[in-house]
PDB file of C-alpha atoms in Angstrom:
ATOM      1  CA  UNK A 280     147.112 -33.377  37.849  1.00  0.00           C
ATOM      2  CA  UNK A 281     144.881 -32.327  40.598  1.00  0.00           C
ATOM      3  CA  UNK A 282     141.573 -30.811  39.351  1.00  0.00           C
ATOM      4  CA  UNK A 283     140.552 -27.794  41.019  1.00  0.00           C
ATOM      5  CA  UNK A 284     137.068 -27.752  42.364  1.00  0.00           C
ATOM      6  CA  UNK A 285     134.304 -26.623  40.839  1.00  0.00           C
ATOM      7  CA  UNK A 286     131.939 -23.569  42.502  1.00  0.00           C
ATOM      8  CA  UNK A 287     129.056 -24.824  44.194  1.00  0.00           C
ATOM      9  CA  UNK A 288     126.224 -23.461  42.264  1.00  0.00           C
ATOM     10  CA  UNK A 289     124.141 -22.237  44.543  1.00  0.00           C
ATOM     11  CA  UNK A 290     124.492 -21.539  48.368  1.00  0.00           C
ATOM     12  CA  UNK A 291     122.627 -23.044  51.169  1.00  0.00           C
ATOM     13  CA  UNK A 292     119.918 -21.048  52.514  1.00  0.00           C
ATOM     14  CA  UNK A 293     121.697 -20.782  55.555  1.00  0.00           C
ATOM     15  CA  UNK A 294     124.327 -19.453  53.989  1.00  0.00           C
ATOM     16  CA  UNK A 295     122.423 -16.885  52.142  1.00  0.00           C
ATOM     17  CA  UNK A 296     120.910 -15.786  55.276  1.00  0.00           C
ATOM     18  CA  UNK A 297     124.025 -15.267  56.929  1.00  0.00           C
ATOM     19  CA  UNK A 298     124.778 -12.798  54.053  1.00  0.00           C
ATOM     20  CA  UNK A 299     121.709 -11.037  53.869  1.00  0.00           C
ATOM     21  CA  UNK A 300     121.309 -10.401  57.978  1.00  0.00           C
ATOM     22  CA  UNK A 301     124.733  -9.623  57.839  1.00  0.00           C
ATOM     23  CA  UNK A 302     124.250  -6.981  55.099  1.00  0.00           C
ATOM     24  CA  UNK A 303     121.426  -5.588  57.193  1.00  0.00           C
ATOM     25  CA  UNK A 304     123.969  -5.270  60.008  1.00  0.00           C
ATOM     26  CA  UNK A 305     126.102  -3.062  57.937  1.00  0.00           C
ATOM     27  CA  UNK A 306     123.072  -0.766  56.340  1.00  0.00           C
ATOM     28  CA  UNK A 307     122.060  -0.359  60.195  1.00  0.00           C
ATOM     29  CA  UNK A 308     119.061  -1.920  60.172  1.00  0.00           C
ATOM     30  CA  UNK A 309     119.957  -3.086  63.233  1.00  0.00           C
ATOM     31  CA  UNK A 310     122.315  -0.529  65.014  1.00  0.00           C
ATOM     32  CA  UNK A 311     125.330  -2.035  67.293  1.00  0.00           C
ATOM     33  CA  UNK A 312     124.077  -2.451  70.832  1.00  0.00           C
ATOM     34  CA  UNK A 313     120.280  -2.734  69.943  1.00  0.00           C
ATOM     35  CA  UNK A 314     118.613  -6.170  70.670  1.00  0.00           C
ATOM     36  CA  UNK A 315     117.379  -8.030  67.588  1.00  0.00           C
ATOM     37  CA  UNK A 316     113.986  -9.333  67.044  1.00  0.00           C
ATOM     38  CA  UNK A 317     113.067 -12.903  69.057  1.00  0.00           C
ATOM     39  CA  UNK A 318     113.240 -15.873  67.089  1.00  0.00           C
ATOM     40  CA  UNK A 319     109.508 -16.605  66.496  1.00  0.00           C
ATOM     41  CA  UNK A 320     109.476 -12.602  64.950  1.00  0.00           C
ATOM     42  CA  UNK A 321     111.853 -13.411  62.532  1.00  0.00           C
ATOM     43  CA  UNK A 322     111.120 -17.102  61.661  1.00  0.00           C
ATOM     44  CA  UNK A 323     107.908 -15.077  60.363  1.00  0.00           C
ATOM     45  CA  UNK A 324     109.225 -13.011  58.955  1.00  0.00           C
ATOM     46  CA  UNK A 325     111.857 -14.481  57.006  1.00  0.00           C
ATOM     47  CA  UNK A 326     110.148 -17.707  56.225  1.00  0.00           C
ATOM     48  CA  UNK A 327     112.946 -19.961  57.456  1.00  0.00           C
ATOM     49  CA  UNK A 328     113.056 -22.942  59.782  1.00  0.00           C
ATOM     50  CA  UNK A 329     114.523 -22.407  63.084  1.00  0.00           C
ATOM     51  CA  UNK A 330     117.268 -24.622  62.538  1.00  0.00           C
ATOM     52  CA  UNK A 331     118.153 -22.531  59.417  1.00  0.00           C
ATOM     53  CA  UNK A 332     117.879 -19.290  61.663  1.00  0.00           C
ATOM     54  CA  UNK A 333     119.789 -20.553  64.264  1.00  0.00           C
ATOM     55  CA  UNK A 334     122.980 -21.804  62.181  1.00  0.00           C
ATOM     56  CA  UNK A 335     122.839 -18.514  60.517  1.00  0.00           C
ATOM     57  CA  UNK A 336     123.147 -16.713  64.055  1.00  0.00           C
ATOM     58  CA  UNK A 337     125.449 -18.838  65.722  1.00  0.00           C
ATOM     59  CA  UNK A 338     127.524 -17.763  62.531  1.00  0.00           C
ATOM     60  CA  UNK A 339     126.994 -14.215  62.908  1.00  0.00           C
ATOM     61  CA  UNK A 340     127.900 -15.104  66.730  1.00  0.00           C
ATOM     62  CA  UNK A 341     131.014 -16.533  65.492  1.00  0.00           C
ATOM     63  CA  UNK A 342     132.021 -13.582  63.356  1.00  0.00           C
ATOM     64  CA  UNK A 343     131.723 -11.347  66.175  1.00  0.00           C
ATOM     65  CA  UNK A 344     128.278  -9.132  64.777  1.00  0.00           C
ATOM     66  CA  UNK A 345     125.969 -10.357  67.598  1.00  0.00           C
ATOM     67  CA  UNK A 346     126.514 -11.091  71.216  1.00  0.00           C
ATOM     68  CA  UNK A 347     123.757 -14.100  73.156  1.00  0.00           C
ATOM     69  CA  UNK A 348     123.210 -12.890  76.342  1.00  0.00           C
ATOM     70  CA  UNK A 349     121.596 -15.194  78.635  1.00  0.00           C
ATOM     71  CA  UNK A 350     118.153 -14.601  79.200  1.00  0.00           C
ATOM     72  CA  UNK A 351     118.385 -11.174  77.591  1.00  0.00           C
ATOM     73  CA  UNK A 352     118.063 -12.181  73.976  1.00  0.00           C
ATOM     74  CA  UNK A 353     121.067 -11.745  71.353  1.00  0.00           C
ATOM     75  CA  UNK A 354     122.242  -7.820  70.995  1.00  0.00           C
ATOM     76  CA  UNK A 355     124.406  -6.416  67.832  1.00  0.00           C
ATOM     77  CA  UNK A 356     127.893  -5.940  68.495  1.00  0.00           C
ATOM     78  CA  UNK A 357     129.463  -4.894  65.702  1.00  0.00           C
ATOM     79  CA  UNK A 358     128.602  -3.378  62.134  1.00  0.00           C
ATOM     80  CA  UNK A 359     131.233  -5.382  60.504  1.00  0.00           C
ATOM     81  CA  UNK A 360     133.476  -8.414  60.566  1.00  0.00           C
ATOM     82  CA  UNK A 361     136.571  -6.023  60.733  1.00  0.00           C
ATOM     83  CA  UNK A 362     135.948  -3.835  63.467  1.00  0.00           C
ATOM     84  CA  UNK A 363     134.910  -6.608  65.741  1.00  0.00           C
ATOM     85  CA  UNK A 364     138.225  -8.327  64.773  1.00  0.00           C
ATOM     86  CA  UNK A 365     140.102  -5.078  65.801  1.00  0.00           C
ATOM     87  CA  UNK A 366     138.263  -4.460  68.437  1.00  0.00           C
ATOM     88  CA  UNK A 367     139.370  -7.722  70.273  1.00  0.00           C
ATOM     89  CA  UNK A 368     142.950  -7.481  68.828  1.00  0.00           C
ATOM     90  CA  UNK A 369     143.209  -3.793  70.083  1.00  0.00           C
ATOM     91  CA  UNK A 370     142.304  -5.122  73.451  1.00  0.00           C
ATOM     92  CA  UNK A 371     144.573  -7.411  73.994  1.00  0.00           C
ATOM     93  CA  UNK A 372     147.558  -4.939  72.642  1.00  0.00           C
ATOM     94  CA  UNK A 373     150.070  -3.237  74.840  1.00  0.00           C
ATOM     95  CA  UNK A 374     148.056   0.545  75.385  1.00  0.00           C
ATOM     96  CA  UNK A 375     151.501   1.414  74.092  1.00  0.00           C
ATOM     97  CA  UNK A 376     151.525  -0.320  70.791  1.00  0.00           C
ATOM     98  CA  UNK A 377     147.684   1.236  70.464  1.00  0.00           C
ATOM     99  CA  UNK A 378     149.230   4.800  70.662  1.00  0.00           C
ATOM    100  CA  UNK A 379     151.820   3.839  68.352  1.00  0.00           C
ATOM    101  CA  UNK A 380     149.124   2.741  65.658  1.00  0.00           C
ATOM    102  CA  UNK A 381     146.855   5.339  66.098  1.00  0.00           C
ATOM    103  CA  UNK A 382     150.197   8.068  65.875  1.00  0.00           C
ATOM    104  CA  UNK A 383     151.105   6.341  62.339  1.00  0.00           C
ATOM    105  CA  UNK A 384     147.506   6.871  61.419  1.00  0.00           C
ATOM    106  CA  UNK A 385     146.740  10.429  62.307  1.00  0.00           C
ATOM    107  CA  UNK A 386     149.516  11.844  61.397  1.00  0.00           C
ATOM    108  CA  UNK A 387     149.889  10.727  58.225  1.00  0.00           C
ATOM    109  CA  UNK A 388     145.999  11.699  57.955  1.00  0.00           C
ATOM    110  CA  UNK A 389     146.842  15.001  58.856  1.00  0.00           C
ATOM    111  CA  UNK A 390     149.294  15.846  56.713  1.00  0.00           C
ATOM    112  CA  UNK A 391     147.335  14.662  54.002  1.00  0.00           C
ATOM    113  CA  UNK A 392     144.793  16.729  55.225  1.00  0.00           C
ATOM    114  CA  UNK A 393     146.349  19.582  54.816  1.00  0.00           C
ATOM    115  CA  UNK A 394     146.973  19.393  51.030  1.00  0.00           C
ATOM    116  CA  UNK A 395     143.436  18.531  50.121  1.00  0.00           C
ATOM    117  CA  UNK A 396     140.914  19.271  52.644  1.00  0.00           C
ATOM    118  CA  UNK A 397     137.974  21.358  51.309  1.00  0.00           C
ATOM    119  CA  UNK A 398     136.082  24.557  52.584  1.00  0.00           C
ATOM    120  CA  UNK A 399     133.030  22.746  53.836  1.00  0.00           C
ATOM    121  CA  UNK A 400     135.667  20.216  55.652  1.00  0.00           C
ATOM    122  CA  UNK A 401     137.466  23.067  57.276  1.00  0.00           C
ATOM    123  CA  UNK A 402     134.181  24.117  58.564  1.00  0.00           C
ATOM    124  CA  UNK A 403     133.141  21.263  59.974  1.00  0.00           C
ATOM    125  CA  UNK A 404     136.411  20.791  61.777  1.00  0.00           C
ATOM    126  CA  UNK A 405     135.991  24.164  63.116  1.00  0.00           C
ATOM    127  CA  UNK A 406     132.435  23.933  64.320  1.00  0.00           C
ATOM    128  CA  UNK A 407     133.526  20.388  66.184  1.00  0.00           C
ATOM    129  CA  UNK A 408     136.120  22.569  67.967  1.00  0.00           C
ATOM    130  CA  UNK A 409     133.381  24.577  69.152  1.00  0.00           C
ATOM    131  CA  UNK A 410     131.219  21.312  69.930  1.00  0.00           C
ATOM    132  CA  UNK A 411     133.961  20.134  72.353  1.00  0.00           C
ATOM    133  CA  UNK A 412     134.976  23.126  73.542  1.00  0.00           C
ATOM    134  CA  UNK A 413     131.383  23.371  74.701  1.00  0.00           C
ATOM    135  CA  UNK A 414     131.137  19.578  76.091  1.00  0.00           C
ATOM    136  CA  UNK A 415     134.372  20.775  78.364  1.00  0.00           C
ATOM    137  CA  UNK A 416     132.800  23.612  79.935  1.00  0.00           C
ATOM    138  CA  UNK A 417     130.343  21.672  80.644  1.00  0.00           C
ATOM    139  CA  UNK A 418     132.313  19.244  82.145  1.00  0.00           C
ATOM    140  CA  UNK A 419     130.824  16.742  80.308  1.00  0.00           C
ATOM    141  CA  UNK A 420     133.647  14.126  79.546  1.00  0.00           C
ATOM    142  CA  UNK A 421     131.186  11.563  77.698  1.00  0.00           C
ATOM    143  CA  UNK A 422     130.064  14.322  75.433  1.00  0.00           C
ATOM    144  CA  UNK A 423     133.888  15.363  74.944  1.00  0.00           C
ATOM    145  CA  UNK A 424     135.039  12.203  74.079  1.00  0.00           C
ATOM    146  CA  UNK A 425     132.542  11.273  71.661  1.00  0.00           C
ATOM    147  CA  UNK A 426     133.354  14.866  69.741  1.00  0.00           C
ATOM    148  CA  UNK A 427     136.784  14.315  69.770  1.00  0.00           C
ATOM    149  CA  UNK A 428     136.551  10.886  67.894  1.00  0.00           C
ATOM    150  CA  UNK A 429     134.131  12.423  65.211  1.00  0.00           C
ATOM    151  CA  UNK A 430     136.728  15.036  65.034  1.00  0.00           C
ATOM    152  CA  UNK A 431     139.787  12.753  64.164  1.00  0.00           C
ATOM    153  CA  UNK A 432     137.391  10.877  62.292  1.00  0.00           C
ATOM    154  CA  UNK A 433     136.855  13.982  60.123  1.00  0.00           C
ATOM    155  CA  UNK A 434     140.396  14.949  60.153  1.00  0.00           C
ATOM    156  CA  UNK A 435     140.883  11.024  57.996  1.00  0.00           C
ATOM    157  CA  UNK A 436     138.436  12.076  55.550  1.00  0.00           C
ATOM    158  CA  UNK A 437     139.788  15.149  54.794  1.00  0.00           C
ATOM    159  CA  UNK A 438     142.727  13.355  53.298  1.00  0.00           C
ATOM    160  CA  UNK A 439     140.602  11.974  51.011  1.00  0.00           C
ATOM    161  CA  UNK A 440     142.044   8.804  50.636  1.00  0.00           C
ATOM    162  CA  UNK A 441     139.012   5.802  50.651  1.00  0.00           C
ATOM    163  CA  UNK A 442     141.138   3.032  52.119  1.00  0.00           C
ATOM    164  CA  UNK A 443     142.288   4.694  54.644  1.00  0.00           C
ATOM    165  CA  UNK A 444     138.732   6.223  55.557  1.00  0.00           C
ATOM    166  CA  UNK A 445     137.461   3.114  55.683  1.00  0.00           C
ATOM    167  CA  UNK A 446     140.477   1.432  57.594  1.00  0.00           C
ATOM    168  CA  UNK A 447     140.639   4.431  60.296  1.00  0.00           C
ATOM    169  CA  UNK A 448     136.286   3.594  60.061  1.00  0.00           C
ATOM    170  CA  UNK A 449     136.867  -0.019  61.588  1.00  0.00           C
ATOM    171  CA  UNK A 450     139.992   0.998  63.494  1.00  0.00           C
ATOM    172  CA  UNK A 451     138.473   4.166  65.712  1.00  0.00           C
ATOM    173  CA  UNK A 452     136.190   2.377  67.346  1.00  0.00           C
ATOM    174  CA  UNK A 453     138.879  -0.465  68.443  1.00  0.00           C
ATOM    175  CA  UNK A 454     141.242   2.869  69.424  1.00  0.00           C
ATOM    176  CA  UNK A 455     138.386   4.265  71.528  1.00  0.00           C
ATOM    177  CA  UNK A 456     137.713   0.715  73.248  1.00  0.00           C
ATOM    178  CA  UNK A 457     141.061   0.096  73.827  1.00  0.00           C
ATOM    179  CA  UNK A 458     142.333   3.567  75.521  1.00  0.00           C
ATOM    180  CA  UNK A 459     138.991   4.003  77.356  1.00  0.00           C
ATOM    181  CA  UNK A 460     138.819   7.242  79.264  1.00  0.00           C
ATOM    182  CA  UNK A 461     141.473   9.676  80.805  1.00  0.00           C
ATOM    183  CA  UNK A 462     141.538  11.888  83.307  1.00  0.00           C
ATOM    184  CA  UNK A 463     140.262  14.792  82.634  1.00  0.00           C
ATOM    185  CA  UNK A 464     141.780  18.134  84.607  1.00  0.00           C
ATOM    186  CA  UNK A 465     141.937  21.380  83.905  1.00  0.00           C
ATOM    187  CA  UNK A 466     145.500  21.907  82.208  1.00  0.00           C
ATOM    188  CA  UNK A 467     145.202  18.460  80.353  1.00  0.00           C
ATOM    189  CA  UNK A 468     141.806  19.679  78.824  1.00  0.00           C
ATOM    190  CA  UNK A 469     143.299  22.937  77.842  1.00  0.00           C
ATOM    191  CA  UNK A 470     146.400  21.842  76.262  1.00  0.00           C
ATOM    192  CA  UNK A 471     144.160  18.970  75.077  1.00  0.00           C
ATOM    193  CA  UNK A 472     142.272  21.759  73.242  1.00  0.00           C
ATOM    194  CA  UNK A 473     144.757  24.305  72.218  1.00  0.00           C
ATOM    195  CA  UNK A 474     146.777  21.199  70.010  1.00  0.00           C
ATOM    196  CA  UNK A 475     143.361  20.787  68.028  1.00  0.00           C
ATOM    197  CA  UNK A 476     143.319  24.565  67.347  1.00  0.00           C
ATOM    198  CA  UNK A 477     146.915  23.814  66.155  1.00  0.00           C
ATOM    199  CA  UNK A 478     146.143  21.397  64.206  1.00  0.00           C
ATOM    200  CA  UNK A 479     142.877  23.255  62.211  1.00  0.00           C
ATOM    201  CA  UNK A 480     144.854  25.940  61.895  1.00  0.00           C
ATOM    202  CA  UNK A 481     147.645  24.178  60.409  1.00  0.00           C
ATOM    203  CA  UNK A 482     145.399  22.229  57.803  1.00  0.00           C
ATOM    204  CA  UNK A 483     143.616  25.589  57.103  1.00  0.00           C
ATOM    205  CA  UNK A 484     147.025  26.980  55.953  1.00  0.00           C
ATOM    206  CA  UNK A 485     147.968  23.530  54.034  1.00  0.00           C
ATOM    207  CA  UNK A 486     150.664  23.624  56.351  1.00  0.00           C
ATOM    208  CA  UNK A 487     151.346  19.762  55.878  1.00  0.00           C
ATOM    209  CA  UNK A 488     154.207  19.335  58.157  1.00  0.00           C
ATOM    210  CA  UNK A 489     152.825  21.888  60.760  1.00  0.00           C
ATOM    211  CA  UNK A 490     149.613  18.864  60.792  1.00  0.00           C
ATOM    212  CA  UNK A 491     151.386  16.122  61.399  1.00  0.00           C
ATOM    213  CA  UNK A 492     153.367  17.855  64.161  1.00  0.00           C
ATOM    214  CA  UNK A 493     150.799  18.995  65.587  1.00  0.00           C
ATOM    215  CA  UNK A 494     148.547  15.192  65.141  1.00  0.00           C
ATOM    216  CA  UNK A 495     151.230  13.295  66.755  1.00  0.00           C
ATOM    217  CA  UNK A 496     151.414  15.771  69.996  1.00  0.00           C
ATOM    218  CA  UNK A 497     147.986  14.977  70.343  1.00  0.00           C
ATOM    219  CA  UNK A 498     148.606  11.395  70.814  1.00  0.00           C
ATOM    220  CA  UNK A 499     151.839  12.286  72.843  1.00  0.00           C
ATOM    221  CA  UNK A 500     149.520  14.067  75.397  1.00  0.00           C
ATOM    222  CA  UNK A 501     147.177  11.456  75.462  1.00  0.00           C
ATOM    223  CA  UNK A 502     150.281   8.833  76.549  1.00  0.00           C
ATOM    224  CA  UNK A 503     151.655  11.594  78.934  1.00  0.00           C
ATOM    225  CA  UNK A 504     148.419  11.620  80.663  1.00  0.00           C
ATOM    226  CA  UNK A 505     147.572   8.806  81.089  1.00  0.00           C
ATOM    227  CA  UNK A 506     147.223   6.636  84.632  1.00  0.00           C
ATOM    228  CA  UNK A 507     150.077   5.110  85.945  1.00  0.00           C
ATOM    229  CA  UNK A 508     150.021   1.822  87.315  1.00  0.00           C
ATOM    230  CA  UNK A 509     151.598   1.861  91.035  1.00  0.00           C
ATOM    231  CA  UNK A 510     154.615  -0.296  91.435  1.00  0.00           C
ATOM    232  CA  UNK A 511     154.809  -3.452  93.072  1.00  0.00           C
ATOM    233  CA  UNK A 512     155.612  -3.365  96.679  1.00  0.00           C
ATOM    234  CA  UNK A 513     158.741  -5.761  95.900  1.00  0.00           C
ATOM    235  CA  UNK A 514     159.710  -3.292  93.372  1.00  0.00           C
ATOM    236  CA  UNK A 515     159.695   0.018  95.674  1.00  0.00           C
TER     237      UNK A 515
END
């Protein structure tokens, strides 16, 4: 009978400095998209060879946490080995099969939502209605999209359900990379924000059904609105 192989007993230092850069990562000690210390500055600082540092890099590289850039130094690109996995798979998805993911996701959310969201959640849902509502009279469509992912962010963990907090976590960054902007007019921005009102409202009367309705015409406005690619002449 085959013997199954024992655990190594301890880990190469490499190995161990993979994990404990890659726990800094995650703690944001380094926040995604700063640039990370030069080699000599953390040679010193860790006390390692710069073979050791390097293989413990070019892992992190390979994970998907840092980015080289050539003659620029090496810049964090992700918090964790999920998101950056998502990230590239979300990319490389149909923008159709993205909506369809992020539909399943917020609507279930929502209705959850509903049933046990607490004051202080309700309030902060409200006052990021007010946040974006403000960022769209301002016409400030950077501002408005990066309210209205804390928002649906905050919608998840008012369901209060840890994996999927933590899923949605990695995912809504992928989401956001992958749908990129829309076009922002007046009437989409309106009925944009009127179907958030719907949706507060509904999770402030623990209307669970009402949520969900009102989460997945959210993401039906966003696919309704969104550019259309001209046909081909050979097609016309």
């Amino acid at each position: 009978m085959k013997r199954i192989s024992a655990p190594r007993r301890s880990a190469s230092l490499s190995a161990q400095l993979v994990d404990s850069l890659r726990s800094h990562i995650e703690s944001g000690g380094w926040p995604v998209g700063t640039r990370i210390p030069p080699e000599q500055a953390l040679i010193e600082e860790l006390g390692v060879g710069r073979s050791t540092l390097r293989e413990a890099i070019g892992a992190l590289v390979h994970l998907g946490l840092l980015e080289p850039r050539a003659g620029d130094g090496t810049y964090v690109r992700s918090s964790s080995e999920l998101q950056s996995v998502m990230v590239r798979r979300a990319s490389s998805a149909q923008r159709d099969n993205v909506l369809e993911l992020r539909t399943v996701l917020e609507e279930y959310a929502s209705g959850t939502a509903a049933l046990r969201r607490s004051e202080s959640q309700l309030r902060q849902l409200r006052e990021l209605l007010a946040d974006a509502d403000a960022a769209c009279a301002g016409e400030d469509t950077s501002a408005a999209t990066s309210v209205d992912a804390l928002f649906h962010r905050a919608v998840v963990r008012a369901s209060g359900n840890d994996l999927l907090i933590e899923v949605y976590d990695h995912l809504g960054t992928a989401l956001t990379s992958s749908l990129g902007g829309l076009p922002w007019d007046a009437a989409h921005a309106e009925e944009h924000a009127r179907l958030h009102r719907r949706l507060v409202d509904a999770i402030e009367s623990r209307e669970q059904g009402g949520a969900r309705d009102a989460a997945a015409a959210i993401v039906q406005l966003t696919r309704d609105h969104e550019p259309r690619t001209p046909p081909a002449a050979e097609d016309r």
